[in-house]
Amino acid sequence: MIRNIKKLDYNVLILLFLFMIISTLLIKSATTYDEQYHNLYIKNMINYGIGFFVLIVTAIWDYRLIVNISYYIYGVALLLLIAVYKLGSEIHGASGWFELPFGFNFQPAELMKIVLILAMVKLLEQKNYDHLRIIRDVVPMALMTFVPFALVLIQPDLGNAIIYLVILFAMLWMGNLKYKHMLLLIMLIAASLTAFVYSYVHYHEPIEQFLLDKKLGHWSERIDTYLMPDQASDDATYHVKKTITAIGSGQLTGEGFMQGSSKNRGRIPFAYSDSIFAVIGEEFGFIGCSILIALYLILLSKLLFLNSSGNYTSGFIAVGVSAVMLFQIFENIGMLMGLMPLTGITLPFISYGGTSNIINMFSIGLILSAHIHRD
């Protein structure tokens, strides 16, 4: 055990420690105007403490033991997704959390991200990098994805549901899907998106009414904000307009720590979680945003490089975890700048979120474990 601890990549640990400092300071700043969240930065440090413990325990444990039981873990995660729909607490309009003691919550949809990756890795490692077959491989992977996708979508949690599709696409690519099949998949996705945009724009009123009848009116508001901003209501565009204003007001160097004018007036919705990048832009400007993005790139490149000489299994895990984090970073920053649709996706390691942070630490622990036990 001591020998495995010595093999930990301390560069990764230092990067995560930097993220902890940045996250805690930003959450402290983001909640200064609201007494309701005055101790959130303390909870964030507790979550990070738990996360580092989970990471180290996972890293010294042989990751192959976890991969071997991944199908069973997948079944448990599915049961949790079903249970949370009936027994979970509703937060911000979605019934996706179990309430835990001491004011903490657990979100099964976050757990399903890494569980889905591990279940697909278990399936793919048996292929020994042979070309994937549509019936034997692609269809099971698609079913493995769409079941949790549907369960999370009805919570409703569109952000995490989309991430499951990202995982599927990344695993198909890494799993050596034939180029012609990959091309067909890309064409199918492009055609589906084109048909959706055309249908939504030309049949906007009946679609909007349908979503309202299903109590999913906030979905139409978010889609309108991205596809039809000129016709969207002021309430629907409020979030994005305020985050764009906050990010833009930071200019090169920002307004200073805890000095963000929009944030201090409470104009940035969910400044401590989904919109925390707006706080970075407002208080630290372009330079602060660039430094954060650079840290992300260093971390992701390090995670991929660690297992560049490993086996297929470790490579699959590294690519799956990195693809999820990269998408979350791109989507979160893009949506706050009006470049991507607004979803409930958080910024990894920076936004407040106990479950997401601990699951991210567990995911990196798996990659470190694969590096330690690569022999």
XYZ file of C-alpha atoms in Angstrom:
375
model
C 0.000 0.000 0.000
C 2.785 2.459 0.930
C 4.586 1.555 -2.276
C 1.455 2.362 -4.311
C 1.028 5.708 -2.550
C 4.601 6.600 -3.524
C 3.713 5.866 -7.161
C 0.954 8.486 -7.194
C 1.449 11.201 -9.778
C 1.900 14.231 -7.548
C 1.646 16.643 -10.467
C -2.010 15.636 -10.820
C -2.549 16.014 -7.069
C -1.004 19.491 -7.132
C -3.308 20.510 -10.001
C -6.340 19.257 -8.083
C -5.178 21.135 -4.979
C -4.995 24.312 -7.082
C -8.530 23.674 -8.318
C -9.662 23.277 -4.701
C -8.195 26.668 -3.768
C -9.679 28.366 -6.835
C -13.076 26.739 -6.328
C -13.293 27.581 -2.623
C -12.322 31.225 -3.160
C -14.789 31.644 -6.023
C -17.641 30.035 -4.090
C -16.818 32.287 -1.138
C -17.013 35.288 -3.443
C -20.125 34.055 -5.271
C -22.136 33.715 -2.045
C -21.201 36.948 -0.250
C -24.472 38.646 -1.209
C -26.710 35.840 0.083
C -26.665 34.756 3.731
C -28.495 31.567 2.763
C -25.274 30.217 1.242
C -22.720 31.848 3.544
C -21.140 28.494 4.607
C -21.146 26.876 1.167
C -17.410 27.359 0.724
C -16.852 25.348 3.922
C -18.960 22.503 2.547
C -16.908 22.730 -0.633
C -13.692 22.152 1.326
C -15.327 19.185 3.082
C -16.371 17.769 -0.292
C -12.821 18.169 -1.551
C -11.461 16.462 1.567
C -13.764 13.499 0.934
C -12.813 13.620 -2.734
C -9.079 13.428 -2.065
C -9.656 10.488 0.276
C -11.733 8.708 -2.387
C -9.076 9.457 -5.034
C -6.194 8.018 -2.973
C -8.121 4.903 -1.915
C -9.192 4.309 -5.528
C -5.685 4.899 -6.864
C -3.999 2.351 -4.563
C -6.756 -0.194 -5.282
C -6.353 -2.239 -8.454
C -8.718 -0.654 -10.976
C -9.229 -4.002 -12.735
C -11.161 -5.288 -9.722
C -13.652 -2.427 -10.171
C -13.889 -2.975 -13.938
C -14.604 -6.679 -13.378
C -17.735 -5.903 -11.311
C -18.801 -2.895 -13.391
C -21.928 -4.633 -14.746
C -23.195 -5.130 -11.202
C -22.385 -1.516 -10.303
C -24.250 -0.437 -13.444
C -27.326 -2.349 -12.244
C -27.164 -0.669 -8.844
C -26.791 2.754 -10.478
C -29.884 2.080 -12.609
C -31.874 1.160 -9.500
C -30.765 4.417 -7.881
C -31.930 6.385 -10.936
C -35.330 4.699 -10.690
C -35.543 5.194 -6.934
C -34.586 8.880 -7.041
C -37.445 9.555 -9.447
C -39.909 8.357 -6.805
C -38.073 9.079 -3.564
C -35.697 11.899 -4.440
C -35.889 15.553 -3.503
C -36.628 18.236 -6.053
C -33.958 20.911 -6.521
C -34.320 23.623 -9.172
C -37.210 21.768 -10.797
C -35.541 18.333 -11.089
C -36.168 15.303 -8.868
C -32.637 13.973 -8.997
C -31.194 14.117 -5.494
C -31.291 12.022 -2.349
C -31.095 14.100 0.816
C -28.242 13.086 3.138
C -27.499 14.085 6.741
C -25.845 17.430 7.567
C -27.327 19.200 4.569
C -25.546 17.178 1.857
C -27.177 15.651 -1.233
C -26.371 12.734 -3.541
C -27.134 12.807 -7.272
C -27.243 9.339 -8.910
C -27.057 10.878 -12.403
C -23.503 11.993 -11.622
C -22.542 8.506 -10.470
C -23.908 7.016 -13.691
C -21.299 8.913 -15.760
C -18.313 6.928 -14.510
C -20.365 3.741 -14.095
C -21.417 3.907 -17.748
C -17.794 4.379 -18.795
C -16.690 1.374 -16.731
C -19.500 -0.846 -18.053
C -18.559 0.002 -21.635
C -14.877 -0.563 -20.861
C -15.772 -4.032 -19.590
C -17.550 -4.749 -22.864
C -14.799 -3.285 -25.059
C -11.817 -4.910 -23.346
C -13.037 -8.285 -24.561
C -12.721 -7.083 -28.175
C -8.924 -6.680 -28.044
C -9.305 -3.659 -30.330
C -11.015 -5.575 -33.137
C -13.517 -3.602 -35.206
C -16.841 -3.221 -33.445
C -19.802 -5.107 -34.876
C -23.135 -3.356 -35.121
C -25.330 -6.082 -33.602
C -22.928 -7.634 -31.104
C -21.238 -4.451 -29.870
C -22.831 -1.164 -30.955
C -26.423 -2.128 -30.170
C -25.610 -3.312 -26.593
C -23.603 -0.120 -26.009
C -26.489 1.985 -27.314
C -28.989 0.196 -25.067
C -26.591 0.537 -22.142
C -26.654 4.287 -22.780
C -30.263 5.004 -23.655
C -31.769 3.387 -20.553
C -30.077 5.815 -18.111
C -30.473 8.571 -20.734
C -34.263 8.151 -20.605
C -34.352 7.856 -16.802
C -32.351 11.057 -16.332
C -34.224 12.911 -19.062
C -37.545 12.492 -17.246
C -36.167 13.916 -13.965
C -35.713 16.268 -16.000
C -31.926 16.691 -16.292
C -31.002 17.336 -19.905
C -27.386 18.225 -19.123
C -26.352 14.892 -17.618
C -28.464 12.992 -20.162
C -26.482 14.581 -23.012
C -23.212 13.586 -21.323
C -24.249 9.917 -21.573
C -24.446 10.351 -25.364
C -20.993 11.947 -25.326
C -19.691 8.883 -23.467
C -21.261 6.569 -26.051
C -19.716 8.502 -28.941
C -16.269 8.590 -27.280
C -16.335 4.866 -26.503
C -17.426 3.999 -30.041
C -14.547 6.037 -31.422
C -12.008 4.606 -28.998
C -13.464 1.112 -29.437
C -12.402 1.065 -33.109
C -15.732 1.511 -34.862
C -15.219 1.251 -38.600
C -14.779 4.603 -40.324
C -17.763 4.062 -42.596
C -19.953 3.299 -39.589
C -18.596 6.330 -37.731
C -19.311 8.483 -40.781
C -22.860 7.140 -40.926
C -23.289 7.886 -37.226
C -22.052 11.466 -37.669
C -24.385 11.942 -40.657
C -27.287 10.540 -38.620
C -26.561 12.941 -35.754
C -26.257 15.884 -38.153
C -29.504 14.938 -39.905
C -31.312 14.519 -36.574
C -30.125 17.912 -35.308
C -31.109 19.559 -38.600
C -34.563 17.960 -38.472
C -34.991 19.004 -34.839
C -34.039 22.642 -35.496
C -36.284 22.812 -38.584
C -39.222 21.229 -36.787
C -38.804 23.358 -33.670
C -38.647 26.618 -35.601
C -41.514 25.848 -37.983
C -43.778 24.138 -35.440
C -42.783 26.216 -32.454
C -46.216 26.873 -30.973
C -47.506 23.264 -30.823
C -44.147 22.020 -29.529
C -44.075 24.735 -26.880
C -47.627 23.916 -25.828
C -46.789 20.213 -25.625
C -43.822 20.930 -23.351
C -45.978 23.204 -21.196
C -48.594 20.453 -20.861
C -45.841 18.065 -19.734
C -44.586 20.664 -17.220
C -41.385 21.030 -19.233
C -41.871 24.654 -20.170
C -38.354 25.555 -19.019
C -36.977 23.377 -21.823
C -38.723 25.474 -24.472
C -37.406 28.625 -22.770
C -33.828 27.352 -22.912
C -34.159 26.227 -26.537
C -35.713 29.575 -27.488
C -32.798 31.382 -25.855
C -30.372 29.562 -28.165
C -32.315 29.045 -31.411
C -34.745 31.983 -31.357
C -33.274 34.641 -29.027
C -35.183 37.488 -30.705
C -38.506 35.800 -29.917
C -37.590 34.485 -26.464
C -39.071 36.135 -23.391
C -37.024 38.398 -21.129
C -37.210 35.738 -18.408
C -35.842 33.090 -20.771
C -32.882 35.222 -21.885
C -32.173 36.754 -18.472
C -29.621 34.141 -17.383
C -27.474 34.276 -20.513
C -27.664 38.056 -20.851
C -26.462 38.566 -17.287
C -23.583 36.097 -17.583
C -22.454 37.625 -20.894
C -22.559 41.063 -19.280
C -20.589 39.862 -16.256
C -17.909 38.111 -18.322
C -17.580 41.089 -20.651
C -17.319 43.600 -17.814
C -14.189 41.848 -16.519
C -12.243 42.857 -19.647
C -8.533 42.005 -19.344
C -7.813 41.843 -15.610
C -11.270 41.840 -13.989
C -12.868 43.944 -11.278
C -11.013 42.227 -8.453
C -11.690 39.388 -6.016
C -15.124 39.736 -4.356
C -15.639 43.020 -6.262
C -17.800 41.722 -9.119
C -20.616 44.243 -9.510
C -23.147 41.928 -11.199
C -22.412 39.124 -8.770
C -22.627 41.352 -5.703
C -26.037 42.617 -6.838
C -27.306 39.048 -7.198
C -27.771 39.356 -10.960
C -25.945 36.141 -11.873
C -28.247 33.105 -11.356
C -26.551 30.158 -9.624
C -23.265 32.052 -9.405
C -21.808 29.413 -7.052
C -22.588 26.451 -9.316
C -23.582 26.466 -13.002
C -22.594 30.113 -13.597
C -19.358 30.267 -11.636
C -17.330 30.930 -14.796
C -19.141 34.279 -15.026
C -17.709 35.123 -11.597
C -14.208 34.263 -12.869
C -14.686 36.441 -15.947
C -16.065 39.374 -13.987
C -13.544 39.356 -11.146
C -10.380 38.080 -12.894
C -11.033 38.991 -16.521
C -9.591 37.408 -19.637
C -6.321 36.601 -17.876
C -8.046 34.687 -15.073
C -10.237 32.761 -17.541
C -7.194 31.896 -19.662
C -5.245 30.620 -16.664
C -8.143 28.373 -15.620
C -8.544 26.950 -19.125
C -4.778 26.358 -19.290
C -4.945 24.415 -16.008
C -7.733 22.274 -17.473
C -5.692 21.534 -20.587
C -2.661 20.589 -18.500
C -4.767 18.251 -16.351
C -6.476 16.548 -19.306
C -3.235 16.121 -21.245
C -1.603 14.688 -18.127
C -4.429 12.179 -17.610
C -4.226 11.010 -21.222
C -0.414 10.849 -21.179
C -0.345 8.743 -18.001
C -1.900 5.784 -19.780
C -0.574 6.375 -23.283
C 1.596 3.271 -22.919
C -0.910 1.225 -20.936
C -3.324 -1.472 -22.036
C -6.641 -1.040 -23.828
C -8.636 -1.008 -20.608
C -6.702 1.853 -19.025
C -6.794 3.773 -22.307
C -10.568 3.405 -22.563
C -11.028 4.739 -19.029
C -8.708 7.709 -19.623
C -10.421 8.675 -22.876
C -13.927 8.280 -21.431
C -13.204 10.385 -18.349
C -11.343 13.034 -20.361
C -14.131 13.247 -22.955
C -16.723 13.868 -20.242
C -14.650 16.576 -18.556
C -13.760 18.243 -21.865
C -17.402 18.351 -22.923
C -18.499 19.746 -19.561
C -15.861 22.481 -19.733
C -16.785 23.380 -23.320
C -20.543 23.303 -22.679
C -20.453 25.210 -19.384
C -18.256 28.030 -20.666
C -20.033 28.112 -24.035
C -23.539 28.335 -22.589
C -22.621 31.292 -20.350
C -21.308 33.133 -23.409
C -24.360 32.337 -25.541
C -22.422 29.941 -27.775
C -24.085 26.734 -26.520
C -27.588 25.883 -25.261
C -28.187 26.579 -21.580
C -28.135 23.370 -19.528
C -27.511 22.403 -15.921
C -23.943 21.247 -16.556
C -21.408 22.357 -13.946
C -17.772 23.386 -14.406
C -15.618 20.426 -13.246
C -13.716 20.957 -9.967
C -14.825 24.606 -9.777
C -18.616 24.684 -9.430
C -20.111 23.747 -6.080
C -21.433 20.206 -6.154
C -20.580 17.444 -3.729
C -21.549 14.445 -5.844
C -19.985 15.733 -9.061
C -16.731 16.655 -7.328
C -16.373 13.320 -5.533
C -17.239 11.367 -8.697
C -14.655 13.387 -10.648
C -12.041 12.602 -8.003
C -12.996 8.909 -8.131
C -12.644 8.999 -11.927
C -9.154 10.457 -11.735
C -8.333 7.920 -9.031
C -9.149 5.172 -11.530
C -6.772 6.678 -14.083
C -4.017 6.945 -11.461
C -4.715 3.349 -10.425
C -4.310 2.209 -14.019
C -0.955 4.001 -14.118
C 0.186 2.475 -10.819
C -0.942 -1.065 -11.725
C 0.085 -0.977 -15.386
C 2.664 -3.758 -14.927
